[in-house]
PDB file of C-alpha atoms in Angstrom:
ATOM      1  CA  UNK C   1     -71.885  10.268-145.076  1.00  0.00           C
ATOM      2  CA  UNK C   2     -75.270   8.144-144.199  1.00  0.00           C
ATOM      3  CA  UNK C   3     -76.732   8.569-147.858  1.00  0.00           C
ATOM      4  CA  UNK C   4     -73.370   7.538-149.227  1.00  0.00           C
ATOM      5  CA  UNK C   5     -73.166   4.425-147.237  1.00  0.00           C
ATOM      6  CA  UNK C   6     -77.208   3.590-147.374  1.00  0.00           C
ATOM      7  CA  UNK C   7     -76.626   4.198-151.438  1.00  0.00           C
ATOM      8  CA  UNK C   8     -73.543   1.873-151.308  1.00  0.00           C
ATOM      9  CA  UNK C   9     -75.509  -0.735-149.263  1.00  0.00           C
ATOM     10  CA  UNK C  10     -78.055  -1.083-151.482  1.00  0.00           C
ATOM     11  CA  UNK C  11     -76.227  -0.722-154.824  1.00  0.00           C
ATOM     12  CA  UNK C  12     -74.441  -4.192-153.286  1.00  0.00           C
ATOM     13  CA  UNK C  13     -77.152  -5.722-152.201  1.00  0.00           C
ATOM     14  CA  UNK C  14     -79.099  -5.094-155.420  1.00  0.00           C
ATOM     15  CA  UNK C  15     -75.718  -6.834-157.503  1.00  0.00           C
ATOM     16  CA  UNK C  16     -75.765  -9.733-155.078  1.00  0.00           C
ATOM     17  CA  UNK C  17     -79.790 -10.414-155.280  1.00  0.00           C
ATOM     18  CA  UNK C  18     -79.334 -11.147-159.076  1.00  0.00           C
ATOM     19  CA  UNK C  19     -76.461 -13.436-158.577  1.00  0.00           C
ATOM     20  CA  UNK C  20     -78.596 -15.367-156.657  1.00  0.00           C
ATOM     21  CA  UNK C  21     -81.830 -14.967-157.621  1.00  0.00           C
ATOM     22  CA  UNK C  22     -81.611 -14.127-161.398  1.00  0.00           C
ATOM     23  CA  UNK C  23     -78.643 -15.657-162.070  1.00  0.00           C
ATOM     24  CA  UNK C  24     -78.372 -18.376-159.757  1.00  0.00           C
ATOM     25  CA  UNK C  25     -74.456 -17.927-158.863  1.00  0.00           C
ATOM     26  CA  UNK C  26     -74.298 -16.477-156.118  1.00  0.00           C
ATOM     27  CA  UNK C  27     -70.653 -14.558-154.901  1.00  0.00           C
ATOM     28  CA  UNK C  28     -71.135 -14.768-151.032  1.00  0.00           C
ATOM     29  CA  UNK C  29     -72.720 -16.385-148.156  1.00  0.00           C
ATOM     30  CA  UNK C  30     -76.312 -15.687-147.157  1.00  0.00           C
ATOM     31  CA  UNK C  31     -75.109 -14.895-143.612  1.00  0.00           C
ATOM     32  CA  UNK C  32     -72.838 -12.206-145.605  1.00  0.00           C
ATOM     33  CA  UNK C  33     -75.964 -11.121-147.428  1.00  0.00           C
ATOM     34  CA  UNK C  34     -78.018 -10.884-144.766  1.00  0.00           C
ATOM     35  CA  UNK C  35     -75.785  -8.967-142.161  1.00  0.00           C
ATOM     36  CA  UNK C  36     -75.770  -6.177-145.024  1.00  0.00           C
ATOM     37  CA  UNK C  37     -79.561  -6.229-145.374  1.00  0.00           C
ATOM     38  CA  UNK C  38     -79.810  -5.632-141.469  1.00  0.00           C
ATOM     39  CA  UNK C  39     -77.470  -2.962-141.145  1.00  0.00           C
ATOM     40  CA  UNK C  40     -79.372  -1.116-144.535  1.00  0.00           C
ATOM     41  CA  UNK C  41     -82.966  -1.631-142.462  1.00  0.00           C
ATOM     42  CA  UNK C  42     -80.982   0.188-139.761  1.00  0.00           C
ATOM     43  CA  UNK C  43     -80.316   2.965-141.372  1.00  0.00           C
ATOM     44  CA  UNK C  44     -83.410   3.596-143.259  1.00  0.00           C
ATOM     45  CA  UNK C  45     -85.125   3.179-139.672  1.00  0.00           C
ATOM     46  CA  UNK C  46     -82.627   5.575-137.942  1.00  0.00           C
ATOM     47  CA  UNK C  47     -82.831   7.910-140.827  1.00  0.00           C
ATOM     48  CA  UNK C  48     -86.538   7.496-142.696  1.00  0.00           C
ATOM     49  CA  UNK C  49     -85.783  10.537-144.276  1.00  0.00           C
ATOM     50  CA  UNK C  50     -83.100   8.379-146.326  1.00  0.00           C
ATOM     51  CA  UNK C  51     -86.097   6.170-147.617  1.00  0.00           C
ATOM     52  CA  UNK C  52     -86.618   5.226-151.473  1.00  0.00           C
ATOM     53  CA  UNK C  53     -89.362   3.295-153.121  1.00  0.00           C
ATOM     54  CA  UNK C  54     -86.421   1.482-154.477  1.00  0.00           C
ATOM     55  CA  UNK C  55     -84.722   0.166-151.335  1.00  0.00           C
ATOM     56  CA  UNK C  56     -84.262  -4.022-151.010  1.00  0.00           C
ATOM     57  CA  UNK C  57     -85.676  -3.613-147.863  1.00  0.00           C
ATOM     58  CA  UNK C  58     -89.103  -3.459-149.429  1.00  0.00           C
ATOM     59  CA  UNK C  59     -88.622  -6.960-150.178  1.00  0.00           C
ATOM     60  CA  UNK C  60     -89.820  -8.211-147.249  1.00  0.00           C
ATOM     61  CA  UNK C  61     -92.974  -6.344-147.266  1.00  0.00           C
ATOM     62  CA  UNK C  62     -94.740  -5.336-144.364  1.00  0.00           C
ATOM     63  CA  UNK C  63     -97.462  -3.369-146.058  1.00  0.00           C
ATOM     64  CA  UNK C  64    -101.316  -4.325-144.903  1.00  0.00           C
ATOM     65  CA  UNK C  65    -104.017  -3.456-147.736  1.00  0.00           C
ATOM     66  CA  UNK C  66    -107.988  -3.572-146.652  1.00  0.00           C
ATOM     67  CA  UNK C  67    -108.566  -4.299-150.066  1.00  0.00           C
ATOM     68  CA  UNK C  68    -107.050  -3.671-153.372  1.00  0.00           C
ATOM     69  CA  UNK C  69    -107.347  -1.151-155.415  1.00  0.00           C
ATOM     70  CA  UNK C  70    -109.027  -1.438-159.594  1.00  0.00           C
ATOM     71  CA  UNK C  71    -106.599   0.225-162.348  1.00  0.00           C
ATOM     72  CA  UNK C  72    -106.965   0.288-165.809  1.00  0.00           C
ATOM     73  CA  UNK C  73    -104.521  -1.337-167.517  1.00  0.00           C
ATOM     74  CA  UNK C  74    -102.766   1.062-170.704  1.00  0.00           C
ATOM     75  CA  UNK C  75    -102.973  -1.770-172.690  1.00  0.00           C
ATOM     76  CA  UNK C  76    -105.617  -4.489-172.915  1.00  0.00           C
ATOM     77  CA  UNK C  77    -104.662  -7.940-171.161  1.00  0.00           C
ATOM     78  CA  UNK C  78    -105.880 -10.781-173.397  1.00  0.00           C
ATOM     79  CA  UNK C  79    -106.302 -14.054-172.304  1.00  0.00           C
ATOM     80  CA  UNK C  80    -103.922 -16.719-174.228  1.00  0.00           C
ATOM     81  CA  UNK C  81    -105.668 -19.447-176.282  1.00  0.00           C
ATOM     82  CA  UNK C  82    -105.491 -23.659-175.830  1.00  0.00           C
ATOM     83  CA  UNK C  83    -104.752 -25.446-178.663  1.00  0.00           C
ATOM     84  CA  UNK C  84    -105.010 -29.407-178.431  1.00  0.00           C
ATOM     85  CA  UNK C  85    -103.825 -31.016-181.765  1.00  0.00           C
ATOM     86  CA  UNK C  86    -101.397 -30.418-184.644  1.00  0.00           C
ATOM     87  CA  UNK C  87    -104.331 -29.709-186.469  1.00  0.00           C
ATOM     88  CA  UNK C  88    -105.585 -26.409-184.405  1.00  0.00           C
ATOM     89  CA  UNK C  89    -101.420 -25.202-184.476  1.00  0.00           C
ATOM     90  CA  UNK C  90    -101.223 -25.235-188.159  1.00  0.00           C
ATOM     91  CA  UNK C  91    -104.928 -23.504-188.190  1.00  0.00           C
ATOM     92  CA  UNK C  92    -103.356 -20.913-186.268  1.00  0.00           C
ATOM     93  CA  UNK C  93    -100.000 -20.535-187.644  1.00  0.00           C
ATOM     94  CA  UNK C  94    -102.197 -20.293-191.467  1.00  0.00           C
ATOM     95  CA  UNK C  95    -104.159 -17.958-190.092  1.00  0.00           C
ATOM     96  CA  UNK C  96    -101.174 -15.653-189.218  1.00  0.00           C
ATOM     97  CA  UNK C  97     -99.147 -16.370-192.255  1.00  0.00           C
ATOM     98  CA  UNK C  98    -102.408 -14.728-194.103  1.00  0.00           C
ATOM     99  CA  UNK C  99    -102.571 -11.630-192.522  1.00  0.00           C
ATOM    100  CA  UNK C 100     -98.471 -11.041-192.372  1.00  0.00           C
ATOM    101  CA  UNK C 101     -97.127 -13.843-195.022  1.00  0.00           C
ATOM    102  CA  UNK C 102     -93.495 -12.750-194.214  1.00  0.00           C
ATOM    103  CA  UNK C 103     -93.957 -13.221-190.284  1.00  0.00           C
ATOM    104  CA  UNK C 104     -91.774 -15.216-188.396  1.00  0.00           C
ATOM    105  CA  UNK C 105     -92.348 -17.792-185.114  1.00  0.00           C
ATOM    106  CA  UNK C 106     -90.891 -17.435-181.640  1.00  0.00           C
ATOM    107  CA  UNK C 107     -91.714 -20.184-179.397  1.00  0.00           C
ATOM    108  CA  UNK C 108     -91.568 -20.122-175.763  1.00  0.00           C
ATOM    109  CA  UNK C 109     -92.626 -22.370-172.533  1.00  0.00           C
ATOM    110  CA  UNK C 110     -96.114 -21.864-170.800  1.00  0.00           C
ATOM    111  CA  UNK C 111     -95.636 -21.430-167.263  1.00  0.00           C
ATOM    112  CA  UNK C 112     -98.515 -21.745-165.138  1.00  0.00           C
ATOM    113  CA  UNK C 113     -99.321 -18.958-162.849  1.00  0.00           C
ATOM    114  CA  UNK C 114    -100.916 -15.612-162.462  1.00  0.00           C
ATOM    115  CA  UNK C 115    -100.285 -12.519-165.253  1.00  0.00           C
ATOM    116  CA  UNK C 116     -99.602  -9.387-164.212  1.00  0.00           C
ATOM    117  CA  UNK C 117     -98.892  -5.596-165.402  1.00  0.00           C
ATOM    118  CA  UNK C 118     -95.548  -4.007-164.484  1.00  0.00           C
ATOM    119  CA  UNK C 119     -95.502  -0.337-164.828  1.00  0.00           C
ATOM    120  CA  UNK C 120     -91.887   1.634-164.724  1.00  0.00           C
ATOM    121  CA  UNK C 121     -92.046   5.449-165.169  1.00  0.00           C
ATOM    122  CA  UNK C 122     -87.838   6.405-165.908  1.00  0.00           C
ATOM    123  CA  UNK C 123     -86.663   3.321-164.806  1.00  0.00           C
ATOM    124  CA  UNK C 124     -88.584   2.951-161.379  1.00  0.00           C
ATOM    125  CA  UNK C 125     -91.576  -0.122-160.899  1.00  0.00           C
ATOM    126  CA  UNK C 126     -94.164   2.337-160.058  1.00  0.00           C
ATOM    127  CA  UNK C 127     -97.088  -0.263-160.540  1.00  0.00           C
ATOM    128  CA  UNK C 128     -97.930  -4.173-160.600  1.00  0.00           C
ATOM    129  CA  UNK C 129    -101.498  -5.216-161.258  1.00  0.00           C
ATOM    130  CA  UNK C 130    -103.103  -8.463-162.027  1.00  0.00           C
ATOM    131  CA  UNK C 131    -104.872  -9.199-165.407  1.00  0.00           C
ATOM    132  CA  UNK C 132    -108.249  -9.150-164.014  1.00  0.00           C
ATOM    133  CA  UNK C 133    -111.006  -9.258-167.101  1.00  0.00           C
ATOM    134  CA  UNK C 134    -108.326  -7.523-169.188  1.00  0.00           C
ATOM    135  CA  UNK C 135    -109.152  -4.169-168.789  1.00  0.00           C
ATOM    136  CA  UNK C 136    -108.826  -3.626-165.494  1.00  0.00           C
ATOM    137  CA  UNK C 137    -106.908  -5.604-162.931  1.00  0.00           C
ATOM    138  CA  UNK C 138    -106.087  -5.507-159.016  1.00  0.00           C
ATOM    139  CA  UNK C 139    -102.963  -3.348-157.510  1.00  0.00           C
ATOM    140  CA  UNK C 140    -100.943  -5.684-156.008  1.00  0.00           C
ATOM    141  CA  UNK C 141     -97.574  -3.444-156.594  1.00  0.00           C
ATOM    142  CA  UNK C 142     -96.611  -4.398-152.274  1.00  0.00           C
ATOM    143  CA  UNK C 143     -97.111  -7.761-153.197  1.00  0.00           C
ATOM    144  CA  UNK C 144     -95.137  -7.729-156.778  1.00  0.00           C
ATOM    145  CA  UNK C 145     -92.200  -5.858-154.770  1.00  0.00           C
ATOM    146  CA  UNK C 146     -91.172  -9.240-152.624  1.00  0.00           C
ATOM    147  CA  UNK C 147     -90.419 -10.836-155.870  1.00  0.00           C
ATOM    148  CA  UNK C 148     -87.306 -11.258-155.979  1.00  0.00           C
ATOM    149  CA  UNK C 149     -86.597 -11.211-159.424  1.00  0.00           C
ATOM    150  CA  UNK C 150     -88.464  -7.978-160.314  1.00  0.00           C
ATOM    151  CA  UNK C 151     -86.085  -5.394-160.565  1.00  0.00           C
ATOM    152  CA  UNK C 152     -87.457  -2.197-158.356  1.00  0.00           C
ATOM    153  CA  UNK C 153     -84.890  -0.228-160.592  1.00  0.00           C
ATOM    154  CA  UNK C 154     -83.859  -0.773-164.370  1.00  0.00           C
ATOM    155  CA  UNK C 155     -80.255  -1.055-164.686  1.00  0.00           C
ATOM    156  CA  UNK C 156     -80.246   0.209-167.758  1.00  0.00           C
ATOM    157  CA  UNK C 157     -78.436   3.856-168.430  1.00  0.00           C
ATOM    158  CA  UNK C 158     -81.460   5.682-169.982  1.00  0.00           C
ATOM    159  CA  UNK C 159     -84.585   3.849-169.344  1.00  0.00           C
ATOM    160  CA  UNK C 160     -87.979   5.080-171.046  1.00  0.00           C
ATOM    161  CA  UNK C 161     -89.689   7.232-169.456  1.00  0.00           C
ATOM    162  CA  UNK C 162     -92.670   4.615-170.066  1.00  0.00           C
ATOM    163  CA  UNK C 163     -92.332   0.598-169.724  1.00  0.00           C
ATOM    164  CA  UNK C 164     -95.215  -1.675-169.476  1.00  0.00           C
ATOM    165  CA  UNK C 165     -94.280  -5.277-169.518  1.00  0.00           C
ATOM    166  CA  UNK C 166     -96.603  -8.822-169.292  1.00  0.00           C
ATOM    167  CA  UNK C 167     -95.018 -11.678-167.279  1.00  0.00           C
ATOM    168  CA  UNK C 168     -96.557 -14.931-165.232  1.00  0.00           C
ATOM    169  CA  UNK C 169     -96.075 -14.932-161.224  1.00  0.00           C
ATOM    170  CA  UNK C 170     -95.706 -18.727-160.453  1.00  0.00           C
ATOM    171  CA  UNK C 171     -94.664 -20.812-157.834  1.00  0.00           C
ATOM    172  CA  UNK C 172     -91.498 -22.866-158.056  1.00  0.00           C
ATOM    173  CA  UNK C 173     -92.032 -26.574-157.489  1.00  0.00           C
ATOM    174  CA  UNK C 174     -89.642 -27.094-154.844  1.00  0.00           C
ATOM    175  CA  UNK C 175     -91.449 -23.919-152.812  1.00  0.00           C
ATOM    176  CA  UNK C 176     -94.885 -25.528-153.795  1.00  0.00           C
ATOM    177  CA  UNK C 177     -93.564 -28.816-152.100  1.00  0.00           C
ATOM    178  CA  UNK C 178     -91.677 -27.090-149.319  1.00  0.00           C
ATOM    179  CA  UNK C 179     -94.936 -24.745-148.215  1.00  0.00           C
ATOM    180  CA  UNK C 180     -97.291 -27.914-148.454  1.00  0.00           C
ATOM    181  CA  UNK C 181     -95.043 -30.003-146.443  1.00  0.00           C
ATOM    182  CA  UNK C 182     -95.394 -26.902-143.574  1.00  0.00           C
ATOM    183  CA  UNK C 183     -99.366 -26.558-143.645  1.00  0.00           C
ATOM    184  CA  UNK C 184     -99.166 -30.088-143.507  1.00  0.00           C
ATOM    185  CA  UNK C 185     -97.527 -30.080-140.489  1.00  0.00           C
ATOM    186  CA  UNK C 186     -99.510 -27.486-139.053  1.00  0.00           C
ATOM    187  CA  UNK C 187    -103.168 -28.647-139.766  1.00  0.00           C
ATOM    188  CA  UNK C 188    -103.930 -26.728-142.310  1.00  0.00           C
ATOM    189  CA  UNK C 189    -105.233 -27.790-145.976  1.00  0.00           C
ATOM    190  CA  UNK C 190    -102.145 -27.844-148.526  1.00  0.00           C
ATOM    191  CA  UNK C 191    -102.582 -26.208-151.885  1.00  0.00           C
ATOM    192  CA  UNK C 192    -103.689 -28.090-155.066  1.00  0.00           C
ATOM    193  CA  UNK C 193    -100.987 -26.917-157.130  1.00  0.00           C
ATOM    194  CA  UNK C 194     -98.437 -24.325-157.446  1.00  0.00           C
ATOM    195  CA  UNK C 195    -101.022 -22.175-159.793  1.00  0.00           C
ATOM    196  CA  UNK C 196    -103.601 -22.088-157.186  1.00  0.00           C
ATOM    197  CA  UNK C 197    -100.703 -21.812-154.609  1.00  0.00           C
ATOM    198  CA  UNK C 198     -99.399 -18.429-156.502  1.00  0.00           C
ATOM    199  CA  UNK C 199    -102.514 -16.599-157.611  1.00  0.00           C
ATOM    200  CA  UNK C 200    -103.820 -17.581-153.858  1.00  0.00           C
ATOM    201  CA  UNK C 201    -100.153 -15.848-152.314  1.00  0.00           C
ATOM    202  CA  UNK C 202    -100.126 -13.137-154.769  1.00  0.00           C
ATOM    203  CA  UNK C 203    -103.302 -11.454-153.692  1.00  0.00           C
ATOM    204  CA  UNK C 204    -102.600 -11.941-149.875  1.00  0.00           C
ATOM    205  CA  UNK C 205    -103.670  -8.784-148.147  1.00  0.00           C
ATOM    206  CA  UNK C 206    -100.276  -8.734-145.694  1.00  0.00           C
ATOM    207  CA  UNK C 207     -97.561  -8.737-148.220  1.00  0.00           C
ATOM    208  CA  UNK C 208     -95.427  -9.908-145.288  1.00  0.00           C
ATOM    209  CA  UNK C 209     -97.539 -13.368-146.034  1.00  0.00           C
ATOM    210  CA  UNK C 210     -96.189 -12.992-149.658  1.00  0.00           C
ATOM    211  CA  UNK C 211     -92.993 -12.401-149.707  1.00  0.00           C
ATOM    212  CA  UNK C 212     -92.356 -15.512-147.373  1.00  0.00           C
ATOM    213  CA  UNK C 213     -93.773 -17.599-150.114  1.00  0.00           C
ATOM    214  CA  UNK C 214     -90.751 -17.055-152.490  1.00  0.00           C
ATOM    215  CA  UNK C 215     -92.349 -16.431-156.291  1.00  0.00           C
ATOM    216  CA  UNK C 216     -91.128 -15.836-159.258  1.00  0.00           C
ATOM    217  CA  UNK C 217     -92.197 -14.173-162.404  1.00  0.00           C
ATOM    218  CA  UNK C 218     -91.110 -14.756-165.901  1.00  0.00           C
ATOM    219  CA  UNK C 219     -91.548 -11.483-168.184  1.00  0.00           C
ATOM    220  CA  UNK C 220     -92.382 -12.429-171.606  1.00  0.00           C
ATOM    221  CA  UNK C 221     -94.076  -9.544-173.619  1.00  0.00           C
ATOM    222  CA  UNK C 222     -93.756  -5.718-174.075  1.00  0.00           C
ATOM    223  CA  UNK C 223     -97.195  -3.805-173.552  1.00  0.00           C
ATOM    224  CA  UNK C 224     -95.861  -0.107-173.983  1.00  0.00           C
ATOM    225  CA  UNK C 225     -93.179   1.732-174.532  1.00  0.00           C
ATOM    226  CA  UNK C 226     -92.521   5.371-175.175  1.00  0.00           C
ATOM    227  CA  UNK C 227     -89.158   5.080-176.163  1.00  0.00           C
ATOM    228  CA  UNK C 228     -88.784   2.833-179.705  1.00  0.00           C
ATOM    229  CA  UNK C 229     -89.503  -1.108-178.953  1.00  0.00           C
ATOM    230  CA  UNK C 230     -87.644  -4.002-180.856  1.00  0.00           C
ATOM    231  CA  UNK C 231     -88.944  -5.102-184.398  1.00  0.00           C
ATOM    232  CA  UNK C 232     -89.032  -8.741-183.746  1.00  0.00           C
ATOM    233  CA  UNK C 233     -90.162 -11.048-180.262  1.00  0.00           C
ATOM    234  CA  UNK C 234     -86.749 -12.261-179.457  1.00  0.00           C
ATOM    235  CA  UNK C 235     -85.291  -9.040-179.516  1.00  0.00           C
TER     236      UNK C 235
END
């Protein structure tokens, strides 16, 4: 009857996180949300036995690293390349149009923050590292958990038994502004900008530290798959 209603608690709680934090319509109060959270941390503390990897309550982090860990990424982690004029785009989009004349563009915004790995083995984030020279990066997978927006379980029905996606951790603006306004007010320096303010939260060593700065991540290529992967980008 206690795994029922800790797998019923979290199923919820998992819907209602991405109304409001994926898809920003959110069905019921935070005091409604958060009433649910406490009594699932309840359980899992009365009955530990009950844990999973996958719970919300690892959310809120708690975990204390004395340094992280190297891993190799599967897949190498290049670094994305500046272009300044209309000149050095249509350099770039000839150069592509040589090597695969029938390819096709797909154009999407840069958003300024700190690329990471996400590993899933059948459905379950496993492993988050940072791009690091490329070929290997830091494990920050405590860190990556607080995000709110990464799921810690695919939805979908049969996930691949393999999934390594790219994405940038960043730092809203309204957070940036809200967390500067606080160090303000408590003597401490405030943060350039919200790059700095991200890659400096992301590799805190107390992930509680991380999770109360509220990042995001926006997932925009597939590294590996070992099911089939989509023929085109937008797919």
């Amino acid at each position: 009857e206690i795994q029922k209603r800790i797998a019923e608690l979290r199923e919820t709680l998992s819907y209602h996180a991405k109304r409001y934090y994926v898809d920003d319509d959110p069905e019921i109060s935070d005091y409604e949300y958060d009433a649910m959270f406490a009594r699932l941390k309840k359980l899992e503390s009365e009955y530990p036995q009950l844990a999973s990897l996958t719970s919300m309550t690892h959310r809120v982090g708690g975990a204390v690293a004395e340094r992280f860990e190297k891993v190799r990424h599967r897949e190498t982690m290049g670094s994305l390349t500046d272009v300044f004029s209309t000149e050095e785009v249509n350099d770039f989009c000839g150069k592509v149009k040589n090597a695969y004349p029938q390819a096709d563009f797909v154009t999407e915004a840069k958003i300024d923050g700190l690329s990471v790995s996400l590993t899933y083995e059948n459905g379950v984030f496993v492993l988050g590292a940072t791009r690091g020279d490329g070929e290997y990066g830091e494990d920050v997978t405590a860190n990556l958990k607080t995000v709110r927006n990464i799921p810690l379980k695919l939805s979908t029905p049969n996930p691949p038994e393999l999934l390594v996606v790219r994405g940038e951790v960043y730092m809203p603006k309204a957070v940036f502004a809200s967390l500067n306004k606080q160090r303000e007010e408590e003597g401490l320096s405030v943060f350039a900008n919200p790059r700095n303010a991200a890659a400096g939260s992301l590799r805190q060593l107390d992930s509680r530290v991380c999770a109360s700065r509220k990042l995001d991540i926006f997932v925009f290529n597939l590294q590996f798959s070992s099911d089939d992967i989509p023929e085109t980008h937008r797919e």
